[in-house]
Amino acid sequence: MLTWGFAGLSQAQQKEWPEVEKFAASITNVLWDLRGTNSLKHLRYDGESIFPVTGNGMNQNPYKEHAFVDVGVFQLVFSDTRAAWYFVSDDLKLITPVNISEMVEFKAEAGTVIKPVKNFPQDIQNVVWVGRNQKAELKLRWNGKELEVGAKQDAWIVQKVDAVVANRRVLEAGGEGNVVFWLAVSEDGTEATWLKVEDVFGGHARVNPGKAAQTAATTGLSPQLNDLANHAEDLMNAGDKMRAATLLRELMRKNAGKPEALKKLQVRFNAMR
C-alpha cells in the first residue's frame, strides 16, 4: 500500500509546445457540461480565459489561474491546496475532471529510452520516472503488470502496486484509506505527474448530450452521484468501457457504506465487470 507523503501542491507550468497550443485552440468556445459535480456545472475556454458558465450559457467571472499542462489536459487552480485537472478525449466530445489535493512532478530518468506515447501503457513500460517530495527521493516504473513505487530515505523501499488505465495516458492506483492516485504521463513521454485524487467527475461537450435518465429515487444515489452514474451508463452504451469503469470505481468508493446502492450499481453495470 502507498504510505509515503507528497510535496505540497505546485502549479503546473503552461507548456508551449505547438501540439499543446493546437489543443488549446481546438477547445476554444466548446461548452462543457460537467456531470456529478457539486457546484461547477458548465465550463468554457474563450481562447484566453476559462469561465464557469451559467445554465443558459453565459460566461461568469473567469478563473484567475489556469494552465494547459499537456495535450488534452488543462488545470484550474482554486486555492493553495486545491486544484482540478481536466482530461479531454481525442474527439473533443468528453471531459473527465478530477479534484486533486497534492501532486509530485516526475521526469524520465537520464539514460532511459523514451518515445511519444501513442499506445498506453505499453509505450511507458520500463520507463523510470524520478521525482522528489518533502520527505524522500522517489522513483516510479510501470513493469507491464504493476506500478513499482520507490522511496529513498536511508535506503530504497519499493512497493509493487496494482494499477489500471483510468483515462488518456493515466494509470490509477489505490492507497490506504480508499485514497486514489493517478499517474498522468505527458504525450511526448518525458514527464509524468503523480496526483492525489479527491474526486472523479465526468462531462461532455454540449453537442454530445447525455441520454441516460434514471432518477436518484430509483438508484438510491445522491443527486450528484446519480448524475455521474447516468453519464457512466452513457459511456458504457457508447462502448467507452475505460472511462465508464473509472466512474464506476468512483461510484463504488463514494457509496462504500450503502449496500443497497452498491447492489444496484453492480446490477446496472454488470455487463462491464
PDB file of C-alpha atoms in Angstrom:
ATOM      1  CA  MET A   1       0.000   0.000   0.000  1.00  0.00           C
ATOM      2  CA  LEU A   2       1.138   3.562  -0.632  1.00  0.00           C
ATOM      3  CA  THR A   3       2.013   5.247   2.617  1.00  0.00           C
ATOM      4  CA  TRP A   4       4.668   7.845   1.848  1.00  0.00           C
ATOM      5  CA  GLY A   5       3.820  11.552   1.710  1.00  0.00           C
ATOM      6  CA  PHE A   6       3.781  14.065  -1.094  1.00  0.00           C
ATOM      7  CA  ALA A   7       5.104  17.516  -1.767  1.00  0.00           C
ATOM      8  CA  GLY A   8       2.682  20.381  -1.403  1.00  0.00           C
ATOM      9  CA  LEU A   9       0.562  21.305  -4.399  1.00  0.00           C
ATOM     10  CA  SER A  10       2.537  23.107  -7.076  1.00  0.00           C
ATOM     11  CA  GLN A  11       1.229  24.963 -10.090  1.00  0.00           C
ATOM     12  CA  ALA A  12       1.837  23.150 -13.349  1.00  0.00           C
ATOM     13  CA  GLN A  13       3.598  25.372 -15.863  1.00  0.00           C
ATOM     14  CA  GLN A  14       1.891  26.304 -19.109  1.00  0.00           C
ATOM     15  CA  LYS A  15       3.500  24.242 -21.849  1.00  0.00           C
ATOM     16  CA  GLU A  16       4.123  25.989 -25.138  1.00  0.00           C
ATOM     17  CA  TRP A  17       4.610  23.032 -27.447  1.00  0.00           C
ATOM     18  CA  PRO A  18       2.839  23.522 -30.799  1.00  0.00           C
ATOM     19  CA  GLU A  19       0.751  20.424 -30.046  1.00  0.00           C
ATOM     20  CA  VAL A  20      -0.465  21.925 -26.758  1.00  0.00           C
ATOM     21  CA  GLU A  21      -1.263  25.228 -28.423  1.00  0.00           C
ATOM     22  CA  LYS A  22      -3.187  23.337 -31.103  1.00  0.00           C
ATOM     23  CA  PHE A  23      -5.176  21.528 -28.426  1.00  0.00           C
ATOM     24  CA  ALA A  24      -5.992  24.798 -26.649  1.00  0.00           C
ATOM     25  CA  ALA A  25      -7.229  26.262 -29.925  1.00  0.00           C
ATOM     26  CA  SER A  26      -9.333  23.158 -30.603  1.00  0.00           C
ATOM     27  CA  ILE A  27     -11.416  23.571 -27.440  1.00  0.00           C
ATOM     28  CA  THR A  28     -11.933  27.311 -27.778  1.00  0.00           C
ATOM     29  CA  ASN A  29     -15.618  28.111 -27.185  1.00  0.00           C
ATOM     30  CA  VAL A  30     -16.554  24.474 -26.556  1.00  0.00           C
ATOM     31  CA  LEU A  31     -19.229  24.441 -23.851  1.00  0.00           C
ATOM     32  CA  TRP A  32     -18.618  21.588 -21.422  1.00  0.00           C
ATOM     33  CA  ASP A  33     -21.468  20.150 -19.361  1.00  0.00           C
ATOM     34  CA  LEU A  34     -19.912  18.598 -16.251  1.00  0.00           C
ATOM     35  CA  ARG A  35     -21.512  15.566 -14.594  1.00  0.00           C
ATOM     36  CA  GLY A  36     -21.576  14.642 -10.924  1.00  0.00           C
ATOM     37  CA  THR A  37     -20.094  17.948  -9.764  1.00  0.00           C
ATOM     38  CA  ASN A  38     -21.445  19.834  -6.766  1.00  0.00           C
ATOM     39  CA  SER A  39     -21.403  23.437  -7.975  1.00  0.00           C
ATOM     40  CA  LEU A  40     -19.389  23.956 -11.171  1.00  0.00           C
ATOM     41  CA  LYS A  41     -21.757  22.552 -13.817  1.00  0.00           C
ATOM     42  CA  HIS A  42     -20.609  24.196 -17.067  1.00  0.00           C
ATOM     43  CA  LEU A  43     -17.229  25.394 -18.325  1.00  0.00           C
ATOM     44  CA  ARG A  44     -15.859  27.242 -21.369  1.00  0.00           C
ATOM     45  CA  TYR A  45     -12.440  28.437 -22.638  1.00  0.00           C
ATOM     46  CA  ASP A  46     -12.636  31.523 -24.876  1.00  0.00           C
ATOM     47  CA  GLY A  47      -9.062  31.489 -26.156  1.00  0.00           C
ATOM     48  CA  GLU A  48      -7.663  33.477 -23.230  1.00  0.00           C
ATOM     49  CA  SER A  49      -9.504  32.570 -20.027  1.00  0.00           C
ATOM     50  CA  ILE A  50     -11.557  29.715 -18.601  1.00  0.00           C
ATOM     51  CA  PHE A  51     -15.008  30.585 -17.299  1.00  0.00           C
ATOM     52  CA  PRO A  52     -17.682  28.935 -15.195  1.00  0.00           C
ATOM     53  CA  VAL A  53     -20.853  29.181 -17.254  1.00  0.00           C
ATOM     54  CA  THR A  54     -24.475  29.612 -16.213  1.00  0.00           C
ATOM     55  CA  GLY A  55     -27.152  27.134 -17.228  1.00  0.00           C
ATOM     56  CA  ASN A  56     -28.260  29.406 -20.075  1.00  0.00           C
ATOM     57  CA  GLY A  57     -24.717  29.633 -21.479  1.00  0.00           C
ATOM     58  CA  MET A  58     -23.483  32.964 -20.068  1.00  0.00           C
ATOM     59  CA  ASN A  59     -19.835  33.289 -19.004  1.00  0.00           C
ATOM     60  CA  GLN A  60     -19.280  34.288 -15.368  1.00  0.00           C
ATOM     61  CA  ASN A  61     -16.085  35.726 -13.875  1.00  0.00           C
ATOM     62  CA  PRO A  62     -13.037  33.882 -15.268  1.00  0.00           C
ATOM     63  CA  TYR A  63     -10.756  31.752 -13.118  1.00  0.00           C
ATOM     64  CA  LYS A  64      -7.588  33.594 -12.176  1.00  0.00           C
ATOM     65  CA  GLU A  65      -5.238  30.669 -12.701  1.00  0.00           C
ATOM     66  CA  HIS A  66      -5.297  28.025 -15.394  1.00  0.00           C
ATOM     67  CA  ALA A  67      -2.705  26.151 -17.423  1.00  0.00           C
ATOM     68  CA  PHE A  68      -2.617  23.808 -20.375  1.00  0.00           C
ATOM     69  CA  VAL A  69      -0.336  21.219 -18.860  1.00  0.00           C
ATOM     70  CA  ASP A  70      -0.256  18.815 -21.807  1.00  0.00           C
ATOM     71  CA  VAL A  71      -2.068  17.794 -24.965  1.00  0.00           C
ATOM     72  CA  GLY A  72      -5.619  17.035 -23.895  1.00  0.00           C
ATOM     73  CA  VAL A  73      -5.165  18.239 -20.313  1.00  0.00           C
ATOM     74  CA  PHE A  74      -5.696  21.568 -18.585  1.00  0.00           C
ATOM     75  CA  GLN A  75      -5.639  22.658 -14.937  1.00  0.00           C
ATOM     76  CA  LEU A  76      -7.603  25.115 -12.818  1.00  0.00           C
ATOM     77  CA  VAL A  77      -6.163  26.312  -9.501  1.00  0.00           C
ATOM     78  CA  PHE A  78      -8.766  27.114  -6.851  1.00  0.00           C
ATOM     79  CA  SER A  79      -6.503  27.634  -3.807  1.00  0.00           C
ATOM     80  CA  ASP A  80      -3.053  26.778  -2.444  1.00  0.00           C
ATOM     81  CA  THR A  81      -4.256  23.277  -1.565  1.00  0.00           C
ATOM     82  CA  ARG A  82      -6.897  22.505  -4.176  1.00  0.00           C
ATOM     83  CA  ALA A  83      -6.885  22.294  -7.929  1.00  0.00           C
ATOM     84  CA  ALA A  84      -8.573  20.302 -10.677  1.00  0.00           C
ATOM     85  CA  TRP A  85      -7.234  18.633 -13.794  1.00  0.00           C
ATOM     86  CA  TYR A  86      -9.458  18.160 -16.848  1.00  0.00           C
ATOM     87  CA  PHE A  87      -8.761  15.315 -19.284  1.00  0.00           C
ATOM     88  CA  VAL A  88     -10.331  15.801 -22.728  1.00  0.00           C
ATOM     89  CA  SER A  89     -10.925  12.912 -25.136  1.00  0.00           C
ATOM     90  CA  ASP A  90      -9.212  12.909 -28.537  1.00  0.00           C
ATOM     91  CA  ASP A  91     -12.519  13.548 -30.327  1.00  0.00           C
ATOM     92  CA  LEU A  92     -13.256  16.531 -28.027  1.00  0.00           C
ATOM     93  CA  LYS A  93     -16.620  15.075 -27.030  1.00  0.00           C
ATOM     94  CA  LEU A  94     -15.829  14.025 -23.445  1.00  0.00           C
ATOM     95  CA  ILE A  95     -14.123  15.544 -20.427  1.00  0.00           C
ATOM     96  CA  THR A  96     -13.066  13.969 -17.125  1.00  0.00           C
ATOM     97  CA  PRO A  97     -12.467  16.450 -14.287  1.00  0.00           C
ATOM     98  CA  VAL A  98     -10.614  15.328 -11.158  1.00  0.00           C
ATOM     99  CA  ASN A  99     -10.181  17.328  -7.966  1.00  0.00           C
ATOM    100  CA  ILE A 100      -6.644  16.968  -6.636  1.00  0.00           C
ATOM    101  CA  SER A 101      -5.111  17.936  -3.317  1.00  0.00           C
ATOM    102  CA  GLU A 102      -1.438  17.073  -3.882  1.00  0.00           C
ATOM    103  CA  MET A 103       0.911  16.391  -6.757  1.00  0.00           C
ATOM    104  CA  VAL A 104       4.506  15.441  -7.471  1.00  0.00           C
ATOM    105  CA  GLU A 105       6.170  16.089 -10.805  1.00  0.00           C
ATOM    106  CA  PHE A 106       8.432  13.420 -12.322  1.00  0.00           C
ATOM    107  CA  LYS A 107      10.836  13.338 -15.251  1.00  0.00           C
ATOM    108  CA  ALA A 108      12.162  10.360 -17.153  1.00  0.00           C
ATOM    109  CA  GLU A 109      15.455   9.268 -15.617  1.00  0.00           C
ATOM    110  CA  ALA A 110      18.572  10.242 -17.581  1.00  0.00           C
ATOM    111  CA  GLY A 111      19.505   7.457 -19.948  1.00  0.00           C
ATOM    112  CA  THR A 112      16.003   5.971 -20.025  1.00  0.00           C
ATOM    113  CA  VAL A 113      14.703   5.262 -23.520  1.00  0.00           C
ATOM    114  CA  ILE A 114      11.515   7.245 -24.085  1.00  0.00           C
ATOM    115  CA  LYS A 115       9.201   7.829 -27.032  1.00  0.00           C
ATOM    116  CA  PRO A 116       5.959   9.686 -27.737  1.00  0.00           C
ATOM    117  CA  VAL A 117       3.076   7.912 -26.049  1.00  0.00           C
ATOM    118  CA  LYS A 118       0.774   6.542 -28.738  1.00  0.00           C
ATOM    119  CA  ASN A 119      -0.112   3.182 -27.170  1.00  0.00           C
ATOM    120  CA  PHE A 120      -0.714   3.437 -23.443  1.00  0.00           C
ATOM    121  CA  PRO A 121       0.558   1.995 -21.176  1.00  0.00           C
ATOM    122  CA  GLN A 122       2.738  -0.122 -23.478  1.00  0.00           C
ATOM    123  CA  ASP A 123       4.823   2.870 -24.555  1.00  0.00           C
ATOM    124  CA  ILE A 124       5.849   3.688 -20.976  1.00  0.00           C
ATOM    125  CA  GLN A 125       6.768   0.133 -19.938  1.00  0.00           C
ATOM    126  CA  ASN A 126      10.078   0.103 -18.046  1.00  0.00           C
ATOM    127  CA  VAL A 127      10.497   3.885 -18.214  1.00  0.00           C
ATOM    128  CA  VAL A 128      11.902   5.026 -14.856  1.00  0.00           C
ATOM    129  CA  TRP A 129      10.412   8.257 -13.539  1.00  0.00           C
ATOM    130  CA  VAL A 130      12.298  10.279 -10.915  1.00  0.00           C
ATOM    131  CA  GLY A 131      10.932  12.941  -8.596  1.00  0.00           C
ATOM    132  CA  ARG A 132      11.035  14.167  -5.040  1.00  0.00           C
ATOM    133  CA  ASN A 133       8.601  15.131  -2.314  1.00  0.00           C
ATOM    134  CA  GLN A 134       9.255  16.815   1.009  1.00  0.00           C
ATOM    135  CA  LYS A 135      10.411  13.559   2.584  1.00  0.00           C
ATOM    136  CA  ALA A 136      12.230  11.440   0.044  1.00  0.00           C
ATOM    137  CA  GLU A 137      13.633  10.857  -3.399  1.00  0.00           C
ATOM    138  CA  LEU A 138      11.052   8.967  -5.470  1.00  0.00           C
ATOM    139  CA  LYS A 139      11.032   6.631  -8.449  1.00  0.00           C
ATOM    140  CA  LEU A 140       8.194   5.055 -10.417  1.00  0.00           C
ATOM    141  CA  ARG A 141       8.148   2.347 -13.081  1.00  0.00           C
ATOM    142  CA  TRP A 142       5.372   0.510 -14.903  1.00  0.00           C
ATOM    143  CA  ASN A 143       6.697  -3.016 -15.433  1.00  0.00           C
ATOM    144  CA  GLY A 144       3.867  -4.115 -17.688  1.00  0.00           C
ATOM    145  CA  LYS A 145       1.819  -5.657 -14.872  1.00  0.00           C
ATOM    146  CA  GLU A 146       2.288  -3.441 -11.816  1.00  0.00           C
ATOM    147  CA  LEU A 147       3.401   0.027 -10.868  1.00  0.00           C
ATOM    148  CA  GLU A 148       6.669  -0.087  -8.924  1.00  0.00           C
ATOM    149  CA  VAL A 149       6.849   2.747  -6.401  1.00  0.00           C
ATOM    150  CA  GLY A 150      10.168   3.517  -4.723  1.00  0.00           C
ATOM    151  CA  ALA A 151      11.020   5.970  -1.958  1.00  0.00           C
ATOM    152  CA  LYS A 152      14.525   6.610  -0.612  1.00  0.00           C
ATOM    153  CA  GLN A 153      15.333   7.968   2.803  1.00  0.00           C
ATOM    154  CA  ASP A 154      18.150   5.917   4.338  1.00  0.00           C
ATOM    155  CA  ALA A 155      17.607   3.180   1.759  1.00  0.00           C
ATOM    156  CA  TRP A 156      15.264   2.439  -1.120  1.00  0.00           C
ATOM    157  CA  ILE A 157      11.907   0.889  -0.247  1.00  0.00           C
ATOM    158  CA  VAL A 158       9.998  -0.381  -3.264  1.00  0.00           C
ATOM    159  CA  GLN A 159       6.358  -1.440  -3.370  1.00  0.00           C
ATOM    160  CA  LYS A 160       4.514  -3.069  -6.267  1.00  0.00           C
ATOM    161  CA  VAL A 161       1.037  -1.635  -6.673  1.00  0.00           C
ATOM    162  CA  ASP A 162      -1.840  -2.795  -8.849  1.00  0.00           C
ATOM    163  CA  ALA A 163      -2.853  -0.149 -11.360  1.00  0.00           C
ATOM    164  CA  VAL A 164      -5.395   0.203 -14.168  1.00  0.00           C
ATOM    165  CA  VAL A 165      -5.745   2.551 -17.119  1.00  0.00           C
ATOM    166  CA  ALA A 166      -8.168   5.266 -15.987  1.00  0.00           C
ATOM    167  CA  ASN A 167      -8.047   7.866 -18.753  1.00  0.00           C
ATOM    168  CA  ARG A 168      -5.848   9.129 -21.563  1.00  0.00           C
ATOM    169  CA  ARG A 169      -2.235   8.360 -20.566  1.00  0.00           C
ATOM    170  CA  VAL A 170      -3.347   7.820 -16.953  1.00  0.00           C
ATOM    171  CA  LEU A 171      -2.759   4.914 -14.569  1.00  0.00           C
ATOM    172  CA  GLU A 172      -4.878   4.710 -11.409  1.00  0.00           C
ATOM    173  CA  ALA A 173      -3.593   3.134  -8.195  1.00  0.00           C
ATOM    174  CA  GLY A 174      -5.076   2.851  -4.727  1.00  0.00           C
ATOM    175  CA  GLY A 175      -3.620   3.629  -1.335  1.00  0.00           C
ATOM    176  CA  GLU A 176      -4.563   3.241   2.298  1.00  0.00           C
ATOM    177  CA  GLY A 177      -7.940   4.561   3.410  1.00  0.00           C
ATOM    178  CA  ASN A 178      -9.504   4.317  -0.059  1.00  0.00           C
ATOM    179  CA  VAL A 179      -7.149   7.028  -1.337  1.00  0.00           C
ATOM    180  CA  VAL A 180      -6.804   7.248  -5.124  1.00  0.00           C
ATOM    181  CA  PHE A 181      -3.684   8.255  -7.067  1.00  0.00           C
ATOM    182  CA  TRP A 182      -3.372   8.986 -10.777  1.00  0.00           C
ATOM    183  CA  LEU A 183      -0.119   8.898 -12.727  1.00  0.00           C
ATOM    184  CA  ALA A 184      -0.611  11.173 -15.738  1.00  0.00           C
ATOM    185  CA  VAL A 185       2.044  10.866 -18.449  1.00  0.00           C
ATOM    186  CA  SER A 186       2.873  13.569 -20.982  1.00  0.00           C
ATOM    187  CA  GLU A 187       2.252  12.897 -24.659  1.00  0.00           C
ATOM    188  CA  ASP A 188       5.952  13.188 -25.526  1.00  0.00           C
ATOM    189  CA  GLY A 189       6.858  10.651 -22.836  1.00  0.00           C
ATOM    190  CA  THR A 190       9.331  12.894 -20.999  1.00  0.00           C
ATOM    191  CA  GLU A 191       7.289  13.785 -17.909  1.00  0.00           C
ATOM    192  CA  ALA A 192       4.688  12.346 -15.548  1.00  0.00           C
ATOM    193  CA  THR A 193       2.671  13.795 -12.677  1.00  0.00           C
ATOM    194  CA  TRP A 194       1.572  11.870  -9.591  1.00  0.00           C
ATOM    195  CA  LEU A 195      -1.807  13.214  -8.462  1.00  0.00           C
ATOM    196  CA  LYS A 196      -3.641  12.585  -5.217  1.00  0.00           C
ATOM    197  CA  VAL A 197      -7.237  12.500  -6.442  1.00  0.00           C
ATOM    198  CA  GLU A 198     -10.093  13.529  -4.168  1.00  0.00           C
ATOM    199  CA  ASP A 199     -12.989  13.277  -6.635  1.00  0.00           C
ATOM    200  CA  VAL A 200     -13.545  11.972 -10.164  1.00  0.00           C
ATOM    201  CA  PHE A 201     -16.282  13.529 -12.271  1.00  0.00           C
ATOM    202  CA  GLY A 202     -17.483  13.289 -15.851  1.00  0.00           C
ATOM    203  CA  GLY A 203     -18.685  15.536 -18.612  1.00  0.00           C
ATOM    204  CA  HIS A 204     -19.313  16.051 -22.286  1.00  0.00           C
ATOM    205  CA  ALA A 205     -19.429  18.769 -24.876  1.00  0.00           C
ATOM    206  CA  ARG A 206     -22.875  20.353 -25.236  1.00  0.00           C
ATOM    207  CA  VAL A 207     -23.012  18.961 -28.783  1.00  0.00           C
ATOM    208  CA  ASN A 208     -22.701  15.438 -27.317  1.00  0.00           C
ATOM    209  CA  PRO A 209     -25.621  15.372 -24.852  1.00  0.00           C
ATOM    210  CA  GLY A 210     -26.324  12.623 -22.349  1.00  0.00           C
ATOM    211  CA  LYS A 211     -29.257  10.217 -22.699  1.00  0.00           C
ATOM    212  CA  ALA A 212     -29.486   8.060 -19.556  1.00  0.00           C
ATOM    213  CA  ALA A 213     -32.071   9.467 -17.124  1.00  0.00           C
ATOM    214  CA  GLN A 214     -32.519   7.216 -14.119  1.00  0.00           C
ATOM    215  CA  THR A 215     -33.627   9.129 -11.014  1.00  0.00           C
ATOM    216  CA  ALA A 216     -31.940   9.311  -7.631  1.00  0.00           C
ATOM    217  CA  ALA A 217     -35.074   7.828  -6.075  1.00  0.00           C
ATOM    218  CA  THR A 218     -34.633   4.756  -8.289  1.00  0.00           C
ATOM    219  CA  THR A 219     -30.884   4.307  -7.876  1.00  0.00           C
ATOM    220  CA  GLY A 220     -30.567   5.237  -4.196  1.00  0.00           C
ATOM    221  CA  LEU A 221     -27.724   7.613  -5.028  1.00  0.00           C
ATOM    222  CA  SER A 222     -27.313  11.267  -4.123  1.00  0.00           C
ATOM    223  CA  PRO A 223     -28.364  13.659  -6.913  1.00  0.00           C
ATOM    224  CA  GLN A 224     -24.736  14.364  -7.820  1.00  0.00           C
ATOM    225  CA  LEU A 225     -23.703  10.700  -7.890  1.00  0.00           C
ATOM    226  CA  ASN A 226     -26.879   9.756  -9.748  1.00  0.00           C
ATOM    227  CA  ASP A 227     -25.922  12.281 -12.411  1.00  0.00           C
ATOM    228  CA  LEU A 228     -22.465  10.688 -12.599  1.00  0.00           C
ATOM    229  CA  ALA A 229     -23.985   7.201 -12.844  1.00  0.00           C
ATOM    230  CA  ASN A 230     -26.188   8.289 -15.746  1.00  0.00           C
ATOM    231  CA  HIS A 231     -23.111   9.639 -17.501  1.00  0.00           C
ATOM    232  CA  ALA A 232     -21.283   6.354 -16.838  1.00  0.00           C
ATOM    233  CA  GLU A 233     -24.224   4.497 -18.398  1.00  0.00           C
ATOM    234  CA  ASP A 234     -23.981   6.686 -21.499  1.00  0.00           C
ATOM    235  CA  LEU A 235     -20.259   5.898 -21.721  1.00  0.00           C
ATOM    236  CA  MET A 236     -20.907   2.176 -21.352  1.00  0.00           C
ATOM    237  CA  ASN A 237     -23.615   2.228 -24.022  1.00  0.00           C
ATOM    238  CA  ALA A 238     -21.243   4.097 -26.346  1.00  0.00           C
ATOM    239  CA  GLY A 239     -18.615   1.380 -25.878  1.00  0.00           C
ATOM    240  CA  ASP A 240     -16.270   3.579 -23.817  1.00  0.00           C
ATOM    241  CA  LYS A 241     -15.624   0.938 -21.174  1.00  0.00           C
ATOM    242  CA  MET A 242     -12.406   2.528 -19.888  1.00  0.00           C
ATOM    243  CA  ARG A 243     -13.995   5.834 -18.839  1.00  0.00           C
ATOM    244  CA  ALA A 244     -17.160   4.089 -17.668  1.00  0.00           C
ATOM    245  CA  ALA A 245     -15.120   1.753 -15.461  1.00  0.00           C
ATOM    246  CA  THR A 246     -13.225   4.706 -13.998  1.00  0.00           C
ATOM    247  CA  LEU A 247     -16.504   6.345 -12.976  1.00  0.00           C
ATOM    248  CA  LEU A 248     -17.901   3.065 -11.666  1.00  0.00           C
ATOM    249  CA  ARG A 249     -14.899   2.696  -9.340  1.00  0.00           C
ATOM    250  CA  GLU A 250     -15.548   6.244  -8.102  1.00  0.00           C
ATOM    251  CA  LEU A 251     -19.224   5.470  -7.550  1.00  0.00           C
ATOM    252  CA  MET A 252     -18.341   2.315  -5.620  1.00  0.00           C
ATOM    253  CA  ARG A 253     -15.890   4.231  -3.431  1.00  0.00           C
ATOM    254  CA  LYS A 254     -18.333   7.032  -2.686  1.00  0.00           C
ATOM    255  CA  ASN A 255     -21.083   4.551  -1.769  1.00  0.00           C
ATOM    256  CA  ALA A 256     -18.924   2.138   0.229  1.00  0.00           C
ATOM    257  CA  GLY A 257     -21.271   2.292   3.232  1.00  0.00           C
ATOM    258  CA  LYS A 258     -24.515   1.929   1.260  1.00  0.00           C
ATOM    259  CA  PRO A 259     -25.062  -1.759   0.438  1.00  0.00           C
ATOM    260  CA  GLU A 260     -28.352  -1.249  -1.403  1.00  0.00           C
ATOM    261  CA  ALA A 261     -26.928   1.437  -3.661  1.00  0.00           C
ATOM    262  CA  LEU A 262     -23.855  -0.722  -4.301  1.00  0.00           C
ATOM    263  CA  LYS A 263     -26.011  -3.689  -5.257  1.00  0.00           C
ATOM    264  CA  LYS A 264     -27.969  -1.586  -7.745  1.00  0.00           C
ATOM    265  CA  LEU A 265     -24.737  -0.257  -9.252  1.00  0.00           C
ATOM    266  CA  GLN A 266     -23.397  -3.783  -9.643  1.00  0.00           C
ATOM    267  CA  VAL A 267     -26.563  -4.931 -11.394  1.00  0.00           C
ATOM    268  CA  ARG A 268     -26.723  -1.867 -13.610  1.00  0.00           C
ATOM    269  CA  PHE A 269     -23.121  -2.128 -14.768  1.00  0.00           C
ATOM    270  CA  ASN A 270     -22.801  -5.900 -14.672  1.00  0.00           C
ATOM    271  CA  ALA A 271     -22.064  -6.114 -18.413  1.00  0.00           C
ATOM    272  CA  MET A 272     -18.927  -4.040 -17.864  1.00  0.00           C
ATOM    273  CA  ARG A 273     -17.486  -6.072 -14.999  1.00  0.00           C
TER     274      ARG A 273
END
